CSV table of C-alpha atoms (C1' of nucleotides) in Angstrom, one decimal:
chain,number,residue,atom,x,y,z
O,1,UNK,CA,140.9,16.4,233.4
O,2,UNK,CA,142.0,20.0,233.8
O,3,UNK,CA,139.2,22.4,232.9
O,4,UNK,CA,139.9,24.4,229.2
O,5,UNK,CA,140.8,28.1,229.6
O,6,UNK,CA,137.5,29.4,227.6
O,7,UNK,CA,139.2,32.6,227.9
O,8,UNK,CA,142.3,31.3,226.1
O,9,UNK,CA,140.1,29.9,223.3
O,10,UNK,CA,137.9,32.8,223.1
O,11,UNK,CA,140.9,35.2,222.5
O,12,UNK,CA,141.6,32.4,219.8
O,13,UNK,CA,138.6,32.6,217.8
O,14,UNK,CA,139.1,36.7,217.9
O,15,UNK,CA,142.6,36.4,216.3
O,16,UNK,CA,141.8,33.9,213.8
O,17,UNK,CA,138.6,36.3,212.8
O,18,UNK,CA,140.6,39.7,212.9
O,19,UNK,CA,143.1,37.5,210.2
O,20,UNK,CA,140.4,36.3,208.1
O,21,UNK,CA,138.5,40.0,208.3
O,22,UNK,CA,142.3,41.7,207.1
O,23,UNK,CA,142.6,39.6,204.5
O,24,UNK,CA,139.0,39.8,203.3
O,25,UNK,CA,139.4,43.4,203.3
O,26,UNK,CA,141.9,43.6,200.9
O,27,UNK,CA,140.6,41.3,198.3
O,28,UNK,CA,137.0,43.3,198.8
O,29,UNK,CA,138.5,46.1,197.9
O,30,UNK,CA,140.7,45.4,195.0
O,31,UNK,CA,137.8,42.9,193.4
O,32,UNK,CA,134.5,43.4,194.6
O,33,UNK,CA,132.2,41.5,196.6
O,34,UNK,CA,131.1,39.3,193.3
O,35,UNK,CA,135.2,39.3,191.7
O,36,UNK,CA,135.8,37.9,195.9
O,37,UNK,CA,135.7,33.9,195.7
O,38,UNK,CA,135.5,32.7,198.9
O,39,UNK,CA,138.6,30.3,198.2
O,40,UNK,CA,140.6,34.2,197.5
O,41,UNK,CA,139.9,34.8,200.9
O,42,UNK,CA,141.8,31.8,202.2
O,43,UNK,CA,144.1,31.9,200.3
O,44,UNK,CA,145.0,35.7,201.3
O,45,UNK,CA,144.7,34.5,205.2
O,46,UNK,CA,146.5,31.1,204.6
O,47,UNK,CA,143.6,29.0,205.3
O,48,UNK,CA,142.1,26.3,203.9
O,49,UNK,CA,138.4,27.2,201.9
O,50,UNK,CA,136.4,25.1,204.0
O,51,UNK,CA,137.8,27.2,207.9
O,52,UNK,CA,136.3,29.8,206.8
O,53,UNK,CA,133.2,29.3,207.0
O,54,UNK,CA,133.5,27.9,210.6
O,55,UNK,CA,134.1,31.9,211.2
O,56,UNK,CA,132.0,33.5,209.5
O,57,UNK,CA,128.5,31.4,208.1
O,58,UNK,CA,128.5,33.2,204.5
O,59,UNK,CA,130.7,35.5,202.2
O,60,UNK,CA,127.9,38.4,203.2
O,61,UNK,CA,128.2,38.4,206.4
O,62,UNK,CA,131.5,38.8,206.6
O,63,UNK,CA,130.9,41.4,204.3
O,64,UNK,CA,128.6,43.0,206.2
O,65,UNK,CA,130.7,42.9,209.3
O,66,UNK,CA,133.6,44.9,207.3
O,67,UNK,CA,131.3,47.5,206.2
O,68,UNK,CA,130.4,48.0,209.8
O,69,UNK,CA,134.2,48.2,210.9
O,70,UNK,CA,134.7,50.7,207.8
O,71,UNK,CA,131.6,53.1,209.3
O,72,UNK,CA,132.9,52.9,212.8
O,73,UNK,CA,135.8,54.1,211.7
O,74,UNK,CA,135.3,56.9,209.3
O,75,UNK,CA,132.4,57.9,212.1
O,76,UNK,CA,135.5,58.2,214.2
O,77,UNK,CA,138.0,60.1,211.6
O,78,UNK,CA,134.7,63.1,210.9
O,79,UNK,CA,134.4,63.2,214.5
O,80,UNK,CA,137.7,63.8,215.5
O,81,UNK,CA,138.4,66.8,213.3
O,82,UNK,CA,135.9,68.5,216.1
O,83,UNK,CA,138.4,68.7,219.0
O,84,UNK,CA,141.3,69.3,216.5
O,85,UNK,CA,142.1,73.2,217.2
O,86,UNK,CA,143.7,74.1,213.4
O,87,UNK,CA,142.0,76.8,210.6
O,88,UNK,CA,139.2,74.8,208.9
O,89,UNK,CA,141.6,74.6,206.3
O,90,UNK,CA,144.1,72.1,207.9
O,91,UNK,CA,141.3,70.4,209.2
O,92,UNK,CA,139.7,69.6,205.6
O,93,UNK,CA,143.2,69.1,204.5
O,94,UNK,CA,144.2,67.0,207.1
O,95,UNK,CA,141.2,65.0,206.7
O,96,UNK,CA,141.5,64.4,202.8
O,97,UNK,CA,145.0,63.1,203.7
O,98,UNK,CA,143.8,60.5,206.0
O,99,UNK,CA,141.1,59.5,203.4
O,100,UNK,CA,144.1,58.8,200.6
O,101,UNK,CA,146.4,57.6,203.0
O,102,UNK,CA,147.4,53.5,202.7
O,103,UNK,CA,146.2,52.6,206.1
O,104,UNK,CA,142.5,53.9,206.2
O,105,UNK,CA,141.9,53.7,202.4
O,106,UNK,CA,140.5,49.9,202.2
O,107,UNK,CA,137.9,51.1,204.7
O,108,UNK,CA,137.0,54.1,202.9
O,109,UNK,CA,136.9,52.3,199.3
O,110,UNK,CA,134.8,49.8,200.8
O,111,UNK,CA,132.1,52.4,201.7
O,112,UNK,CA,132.6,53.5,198.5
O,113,UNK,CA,131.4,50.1,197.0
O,114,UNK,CA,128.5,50.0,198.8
O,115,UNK,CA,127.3,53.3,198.0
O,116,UNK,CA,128.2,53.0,194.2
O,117,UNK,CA,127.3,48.9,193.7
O,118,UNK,CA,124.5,47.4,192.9
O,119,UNK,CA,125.3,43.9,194.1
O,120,UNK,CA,126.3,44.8,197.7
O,121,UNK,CA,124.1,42.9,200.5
O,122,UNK,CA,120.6,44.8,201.3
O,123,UNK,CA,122.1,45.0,204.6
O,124,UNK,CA,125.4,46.6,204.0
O,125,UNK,CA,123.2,49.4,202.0
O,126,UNK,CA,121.3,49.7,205.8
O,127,UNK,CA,124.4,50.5,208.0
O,128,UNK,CA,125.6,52.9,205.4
O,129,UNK,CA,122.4,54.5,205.1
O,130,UNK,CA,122.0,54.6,208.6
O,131,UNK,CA,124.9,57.4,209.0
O,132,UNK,CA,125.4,57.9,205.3
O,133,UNK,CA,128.2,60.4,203.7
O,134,UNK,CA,125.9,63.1,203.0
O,135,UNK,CA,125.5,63.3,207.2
O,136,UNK,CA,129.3,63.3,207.3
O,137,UNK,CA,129.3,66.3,205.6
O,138,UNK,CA,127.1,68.0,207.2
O,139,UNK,CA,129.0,68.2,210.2
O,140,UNK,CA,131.3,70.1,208.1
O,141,UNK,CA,129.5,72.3,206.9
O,142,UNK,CA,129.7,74.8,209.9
O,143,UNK,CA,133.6,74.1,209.6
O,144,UNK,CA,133.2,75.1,205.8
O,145,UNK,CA,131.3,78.0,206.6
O,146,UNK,CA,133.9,79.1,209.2
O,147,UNK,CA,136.4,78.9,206.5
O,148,UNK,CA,134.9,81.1,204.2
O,149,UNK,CA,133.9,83.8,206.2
O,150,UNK,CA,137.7,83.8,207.6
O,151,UNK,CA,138.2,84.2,203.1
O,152,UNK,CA,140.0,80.4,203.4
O,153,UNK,CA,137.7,79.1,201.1
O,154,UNK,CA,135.8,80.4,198.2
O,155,UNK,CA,132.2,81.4,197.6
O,156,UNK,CA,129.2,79.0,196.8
O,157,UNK,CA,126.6,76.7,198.4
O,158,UNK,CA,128.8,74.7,201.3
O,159,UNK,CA,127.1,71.9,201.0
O,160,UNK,CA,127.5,71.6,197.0
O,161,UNK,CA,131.0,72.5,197.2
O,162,UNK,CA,131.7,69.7,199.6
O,163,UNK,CA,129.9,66.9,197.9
O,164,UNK,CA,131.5,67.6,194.9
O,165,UNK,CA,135.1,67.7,196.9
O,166,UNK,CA,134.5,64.4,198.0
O,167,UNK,CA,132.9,62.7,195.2
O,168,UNK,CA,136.5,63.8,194.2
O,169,UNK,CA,138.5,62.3,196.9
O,170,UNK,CA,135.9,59.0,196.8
O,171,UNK,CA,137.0,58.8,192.7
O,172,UNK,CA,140.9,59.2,193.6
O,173,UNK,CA,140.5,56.0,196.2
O,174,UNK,CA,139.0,54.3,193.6
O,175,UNK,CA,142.4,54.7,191.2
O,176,UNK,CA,145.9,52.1,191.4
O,177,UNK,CA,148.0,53.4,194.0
O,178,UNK,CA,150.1,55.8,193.8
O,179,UNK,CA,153.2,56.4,195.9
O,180,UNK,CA,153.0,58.1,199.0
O,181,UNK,CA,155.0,61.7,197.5
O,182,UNK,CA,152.4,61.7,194.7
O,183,UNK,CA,149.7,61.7,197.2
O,184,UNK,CA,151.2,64.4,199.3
O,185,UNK,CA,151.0,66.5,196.9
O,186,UNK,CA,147.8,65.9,195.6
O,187,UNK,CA,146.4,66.9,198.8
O,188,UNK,CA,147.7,70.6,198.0
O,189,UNK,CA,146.2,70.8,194.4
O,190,UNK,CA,142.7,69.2,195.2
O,191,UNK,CA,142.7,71.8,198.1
O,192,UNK,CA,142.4,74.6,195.1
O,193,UNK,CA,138.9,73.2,194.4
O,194,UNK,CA,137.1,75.0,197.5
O,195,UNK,CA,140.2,77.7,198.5
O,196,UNK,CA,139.2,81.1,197.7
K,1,UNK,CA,112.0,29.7,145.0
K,2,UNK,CA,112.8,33.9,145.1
K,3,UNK,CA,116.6,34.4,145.8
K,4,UNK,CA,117.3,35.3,149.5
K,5,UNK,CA,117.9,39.2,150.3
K,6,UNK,CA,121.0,38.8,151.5
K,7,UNK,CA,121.8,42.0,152.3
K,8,UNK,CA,118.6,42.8,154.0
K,9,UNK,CA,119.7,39.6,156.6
K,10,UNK,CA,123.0,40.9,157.0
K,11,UNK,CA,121.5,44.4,157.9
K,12,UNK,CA,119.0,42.4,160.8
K,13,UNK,CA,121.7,40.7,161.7
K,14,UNK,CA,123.7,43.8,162.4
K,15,UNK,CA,120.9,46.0,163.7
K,16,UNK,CA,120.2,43.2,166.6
K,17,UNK,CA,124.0,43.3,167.3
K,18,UNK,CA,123.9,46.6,167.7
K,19,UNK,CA,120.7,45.9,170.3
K,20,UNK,CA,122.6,43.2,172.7
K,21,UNK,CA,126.0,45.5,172.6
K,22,UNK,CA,123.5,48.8,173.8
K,23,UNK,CA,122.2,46.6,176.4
K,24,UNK,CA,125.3,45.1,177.6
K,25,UNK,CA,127.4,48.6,177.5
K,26,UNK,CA,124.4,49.4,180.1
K,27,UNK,CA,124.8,46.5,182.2
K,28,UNK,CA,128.7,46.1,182.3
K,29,UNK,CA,129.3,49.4,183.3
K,30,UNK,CA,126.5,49.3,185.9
K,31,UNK,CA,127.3,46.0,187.3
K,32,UNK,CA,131.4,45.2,185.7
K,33,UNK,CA,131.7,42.3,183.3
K,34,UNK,CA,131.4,39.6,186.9
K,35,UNK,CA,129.0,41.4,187.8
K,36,UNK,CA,127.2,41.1,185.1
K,37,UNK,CA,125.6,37.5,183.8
K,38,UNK,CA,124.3,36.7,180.2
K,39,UNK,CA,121.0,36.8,181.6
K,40,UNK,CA,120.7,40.3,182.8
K,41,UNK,CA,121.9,41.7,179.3
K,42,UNK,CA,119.4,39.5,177.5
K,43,UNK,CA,116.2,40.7,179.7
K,44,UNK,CA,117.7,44.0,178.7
K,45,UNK,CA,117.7,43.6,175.1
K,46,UNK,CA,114.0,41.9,175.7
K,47,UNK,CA,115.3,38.7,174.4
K,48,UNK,CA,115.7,35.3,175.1
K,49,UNK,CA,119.4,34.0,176.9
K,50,UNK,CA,120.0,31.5,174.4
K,51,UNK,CA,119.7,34.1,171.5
K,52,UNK,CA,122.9,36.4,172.8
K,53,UNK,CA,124.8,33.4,171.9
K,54,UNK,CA,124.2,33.5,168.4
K,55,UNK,CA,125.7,36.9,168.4
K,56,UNK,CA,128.2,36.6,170.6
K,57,UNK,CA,130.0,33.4,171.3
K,58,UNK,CA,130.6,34.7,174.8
K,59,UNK,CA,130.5,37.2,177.7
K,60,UNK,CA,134.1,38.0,177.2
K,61,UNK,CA,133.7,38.4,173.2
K,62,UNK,CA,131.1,40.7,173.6
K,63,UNK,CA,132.9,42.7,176.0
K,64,UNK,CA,136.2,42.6,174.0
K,65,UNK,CA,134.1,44.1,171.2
K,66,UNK,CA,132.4,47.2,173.3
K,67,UNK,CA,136.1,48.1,174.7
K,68,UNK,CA,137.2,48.1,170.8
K,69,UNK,CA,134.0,51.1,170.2
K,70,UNK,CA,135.2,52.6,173.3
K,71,UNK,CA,138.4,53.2,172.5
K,72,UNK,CA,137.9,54.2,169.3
K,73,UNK,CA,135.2,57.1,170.2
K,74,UNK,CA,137.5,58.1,172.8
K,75,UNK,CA,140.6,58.3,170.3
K,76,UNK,CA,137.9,60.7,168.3
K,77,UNK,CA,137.4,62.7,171.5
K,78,UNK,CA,140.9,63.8,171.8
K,79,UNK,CA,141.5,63.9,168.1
K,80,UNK,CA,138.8,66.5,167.5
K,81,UNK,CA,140.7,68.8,169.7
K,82,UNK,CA,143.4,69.3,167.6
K,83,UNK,CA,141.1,70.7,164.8
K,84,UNK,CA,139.0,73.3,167.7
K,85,UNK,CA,140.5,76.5,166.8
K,86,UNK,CA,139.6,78.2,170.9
K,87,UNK,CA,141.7,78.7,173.3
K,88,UNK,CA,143.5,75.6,175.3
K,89,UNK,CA,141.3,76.2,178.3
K,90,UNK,CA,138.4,76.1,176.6
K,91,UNK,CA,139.8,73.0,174.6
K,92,UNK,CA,139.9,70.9,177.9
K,93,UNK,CA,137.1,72.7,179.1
K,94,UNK,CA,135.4,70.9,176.5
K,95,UNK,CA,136.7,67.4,176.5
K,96,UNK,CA,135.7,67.6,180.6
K,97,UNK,CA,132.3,68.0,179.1
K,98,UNK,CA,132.2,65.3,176.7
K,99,UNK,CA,133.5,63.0,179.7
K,100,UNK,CA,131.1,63.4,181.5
K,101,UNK,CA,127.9,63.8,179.6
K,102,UNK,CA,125.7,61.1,179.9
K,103,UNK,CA,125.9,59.9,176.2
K,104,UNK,CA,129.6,59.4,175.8
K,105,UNK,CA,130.0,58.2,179.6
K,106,UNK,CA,129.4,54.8,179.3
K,107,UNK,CA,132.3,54.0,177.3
K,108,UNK,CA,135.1,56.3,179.4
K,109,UNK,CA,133.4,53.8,182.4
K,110,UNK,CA,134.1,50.7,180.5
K,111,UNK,CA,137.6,51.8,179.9
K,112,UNK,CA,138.2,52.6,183.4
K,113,UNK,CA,137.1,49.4,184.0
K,114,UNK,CA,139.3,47.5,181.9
K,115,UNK,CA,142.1,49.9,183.3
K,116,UNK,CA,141.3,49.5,187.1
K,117,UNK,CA,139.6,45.8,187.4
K,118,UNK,CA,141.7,42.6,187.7
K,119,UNK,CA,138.6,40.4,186.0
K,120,UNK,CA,138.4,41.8,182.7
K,121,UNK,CA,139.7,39.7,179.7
K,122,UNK,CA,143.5,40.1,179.2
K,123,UNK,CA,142.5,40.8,175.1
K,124,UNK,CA,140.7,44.2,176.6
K,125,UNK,CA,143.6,44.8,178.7
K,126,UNK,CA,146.0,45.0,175.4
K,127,UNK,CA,143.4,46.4,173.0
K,128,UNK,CA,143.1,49.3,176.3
K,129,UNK,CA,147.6,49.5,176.2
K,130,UNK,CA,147.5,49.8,172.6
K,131,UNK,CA,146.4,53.4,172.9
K,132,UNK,CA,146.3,53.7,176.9
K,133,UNK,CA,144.9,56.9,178.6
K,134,UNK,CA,148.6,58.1,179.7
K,135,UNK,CA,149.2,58.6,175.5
K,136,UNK,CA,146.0,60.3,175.1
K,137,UNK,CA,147.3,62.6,177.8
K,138,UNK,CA,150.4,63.4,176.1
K,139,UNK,CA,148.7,64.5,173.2
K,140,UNK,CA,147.0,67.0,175.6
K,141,UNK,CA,150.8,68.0,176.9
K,142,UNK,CA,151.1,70.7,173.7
K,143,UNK,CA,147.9,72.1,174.5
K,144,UNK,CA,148.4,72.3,178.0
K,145,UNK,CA,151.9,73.9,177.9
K,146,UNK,CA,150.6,76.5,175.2
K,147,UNK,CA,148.1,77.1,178.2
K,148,UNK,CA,150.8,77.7,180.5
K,149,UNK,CA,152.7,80.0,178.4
K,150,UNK,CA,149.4,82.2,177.9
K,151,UNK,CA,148.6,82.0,181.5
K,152,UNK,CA,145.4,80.5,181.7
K,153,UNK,CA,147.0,77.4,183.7
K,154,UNK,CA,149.2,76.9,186.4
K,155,UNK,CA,152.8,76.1,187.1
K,156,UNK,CA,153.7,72.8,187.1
K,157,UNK,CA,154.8,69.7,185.2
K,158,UNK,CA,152.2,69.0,182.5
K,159,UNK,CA,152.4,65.2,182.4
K,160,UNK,CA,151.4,64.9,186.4
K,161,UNK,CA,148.7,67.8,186.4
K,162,UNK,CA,147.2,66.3,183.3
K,163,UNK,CA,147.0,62.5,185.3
K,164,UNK,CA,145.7,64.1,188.0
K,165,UNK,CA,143.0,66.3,186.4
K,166,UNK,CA,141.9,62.9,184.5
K,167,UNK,CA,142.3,60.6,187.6
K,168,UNK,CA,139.6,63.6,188.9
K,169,UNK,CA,137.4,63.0,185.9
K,170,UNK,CA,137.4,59.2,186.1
K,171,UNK,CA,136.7,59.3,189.8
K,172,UNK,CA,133.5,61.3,189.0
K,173,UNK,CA,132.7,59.4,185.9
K,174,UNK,CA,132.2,56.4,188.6
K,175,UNK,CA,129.7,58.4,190.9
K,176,UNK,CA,125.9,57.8,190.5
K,177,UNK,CA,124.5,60.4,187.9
K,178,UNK,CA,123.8,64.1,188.6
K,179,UNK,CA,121.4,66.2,186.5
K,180,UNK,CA,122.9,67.9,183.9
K,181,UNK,CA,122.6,71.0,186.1
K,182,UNK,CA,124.8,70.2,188.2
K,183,UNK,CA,127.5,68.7,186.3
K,184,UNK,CA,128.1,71.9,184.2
K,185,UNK,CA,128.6,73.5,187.2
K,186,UNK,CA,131.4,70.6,188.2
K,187,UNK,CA,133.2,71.2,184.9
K,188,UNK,CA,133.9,75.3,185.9
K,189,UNK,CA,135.0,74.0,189.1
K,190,UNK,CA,137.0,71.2,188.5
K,191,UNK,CA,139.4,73.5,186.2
K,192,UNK,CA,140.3,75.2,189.2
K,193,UNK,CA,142.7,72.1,189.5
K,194,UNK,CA,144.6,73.1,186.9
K,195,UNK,CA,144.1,77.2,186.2
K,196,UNK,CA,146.4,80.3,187.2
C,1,DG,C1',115.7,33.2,163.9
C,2,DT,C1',114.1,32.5,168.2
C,3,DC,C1',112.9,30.0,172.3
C,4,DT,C1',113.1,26.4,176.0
C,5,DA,C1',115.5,22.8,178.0
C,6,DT,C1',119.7,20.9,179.4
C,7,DA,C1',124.6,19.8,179.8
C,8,DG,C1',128.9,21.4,181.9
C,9,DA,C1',131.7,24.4,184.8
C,10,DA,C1',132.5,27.3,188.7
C,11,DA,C1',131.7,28.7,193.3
C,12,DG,C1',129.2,28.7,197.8
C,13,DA,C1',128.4,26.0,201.7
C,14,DT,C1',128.4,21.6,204.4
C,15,DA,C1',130.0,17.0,206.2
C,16,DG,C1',133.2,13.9,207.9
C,17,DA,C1',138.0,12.5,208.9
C,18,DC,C1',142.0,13.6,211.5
M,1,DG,C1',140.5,23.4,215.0
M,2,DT,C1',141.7,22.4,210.6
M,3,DC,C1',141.7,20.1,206.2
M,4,DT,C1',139.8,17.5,202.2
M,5,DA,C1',136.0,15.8,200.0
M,6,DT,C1',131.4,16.5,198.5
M,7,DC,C1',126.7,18.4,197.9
M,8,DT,C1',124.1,22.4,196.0
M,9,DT,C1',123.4,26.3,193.6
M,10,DT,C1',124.2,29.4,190.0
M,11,DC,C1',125.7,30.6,185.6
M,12,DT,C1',127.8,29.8,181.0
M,13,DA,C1',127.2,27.7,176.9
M,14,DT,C1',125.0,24.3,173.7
M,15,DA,C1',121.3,21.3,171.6
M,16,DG,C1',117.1,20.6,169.8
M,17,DA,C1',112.1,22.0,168.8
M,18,DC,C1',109.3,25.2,166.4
DNA sequence: GTCTATAGAAAGATAGAC
DNA sequence: GTCTATCTTTCTATAGAC
């Protein structure tokens, strides 16, 4: 008997669970974690109810695993805007367009559900909490501050101004889509909220 | 045998519908109509499960009847403009404010429900079309072009400015509440979207 | 009119066949 | 590894006692 390739299987199991995590994702996002039947799920992967839970032991957990994803990767996006070398401007601006945009938006709505639902695991509540949005921003703030003194964006308490500015962008995500012109230039007019 | 009040039963009748419907508004928005089980709006009315049924024949009834108030106090929002005799900055100046105040919140939240959630009854969904948000914003099209022509707002196609300012206000209607403080300072902020 | 107890339906999670 | 069938839990809705 020729020995199994665990390596072969292993890489496997990781597919099969990136699938199932896409798919769970989307329908997250679009109905909630309580709206999100476990059979939706499947169906959305193109497996059957019961393989599911061969990957994942329970509906939260694989929750709880997406939200962690979603923080990794908005931890990343915040970060990132550091080595950029643009006006603090384009950097907020480019920013706000990678929060809208199509690609990152499921992972940024799903924060967005933890922080605004009540029905969200206790856990899910702890990663987010553990580098929440308001410590997002304040790694902006000496960006923001940059911005005004260089008369890019207006007067007023940076901190305020940017919570506010993203409370914004957070209720936007939450809307239907909107076509990819639309958003471009949404970008520009949301922009007027904190330019001077 | 002393003839029944029958109009003093009716009255009880109606006052503890009014109760359950308070108690639900609260809950659905909070929680959305999955979300949100017969149980948690009876504790919050401080009666028994069984008894919301004698009200309401079901979850989706009841919620069919609080998107019907909804609507209507929203079509008096927008009405009511019409008859302000300030300026049309001021009139949507205003209308932010009633948005967003605390009181009238609750039902804007349920409508955005209806209008962004897959689970809510398809009856809401129509009641919610009959006079949908995009016609309230075309009464606001008048207003807002008068506004142009006077220079208190910017250039621009009405009809997308207008979605956008709303799609703002909705976005912030779904945040967890601020002090009142705070959101009158939003409302002179958030017209920068839309002033000269 | 109101409550408690319960029937019925829906969804989460598991077991067993292939 | 995957699917279908089933157990279990949770919630909606009804029935019956007071």
């Amino acid at each position: 008997m020729p020995p199994l390739n665990e390596q072969q299987l292993d890489q496997n199991r990781e597919e099969r669970r990136e699938q199932i995590k896409k798919a769970a994702l989307k329908v997250f996002t679009k109905r909630g974690i309580i709206g999100t039947k476990i059979s939706m799920i499947a169906k959305e992967a193109g497996i059957s109810q019961g393989l599911t839970y061969r990957y994942y032991h329970s509906k939260d957990e694989l929750f709880i695993e997406l939200v962690k994803d979603a923080m990794e990767e908005t931890a990343e996006a915040f970060a990132s805007l550091e080595n950029m070398s643009s006006s603090p401007l384009e950097k907020i601006k480019e920013l706000t367009k990678k929060m809208l945009d199509t690609s990152n938006k499921h992972s940024f709505m799903l924060i967005q559900q933890v922080q605004t639902s009540d029905e969200v695991p206790d856990k899910a509540k702890e990663i987010v909490r553990q580098y929440p949005i308001p410590s997002f921003i304040e790694q902006l703030i000496p960006v923001f501050k940059k911005g005004q003194e260089m008369g890019e964006f207006c007067k007023g308490d940076p901190a305020k101004l940017l919570m506010l500015y993203f409370s914004v962008i957070s209720g936007l995500m939450l809307l239907p889509n909107k076509d990819e012109e639309d958003q471009a230039l949404d970008v520009d007019i949301l922009m007027k909220l904190i330019r001077e």
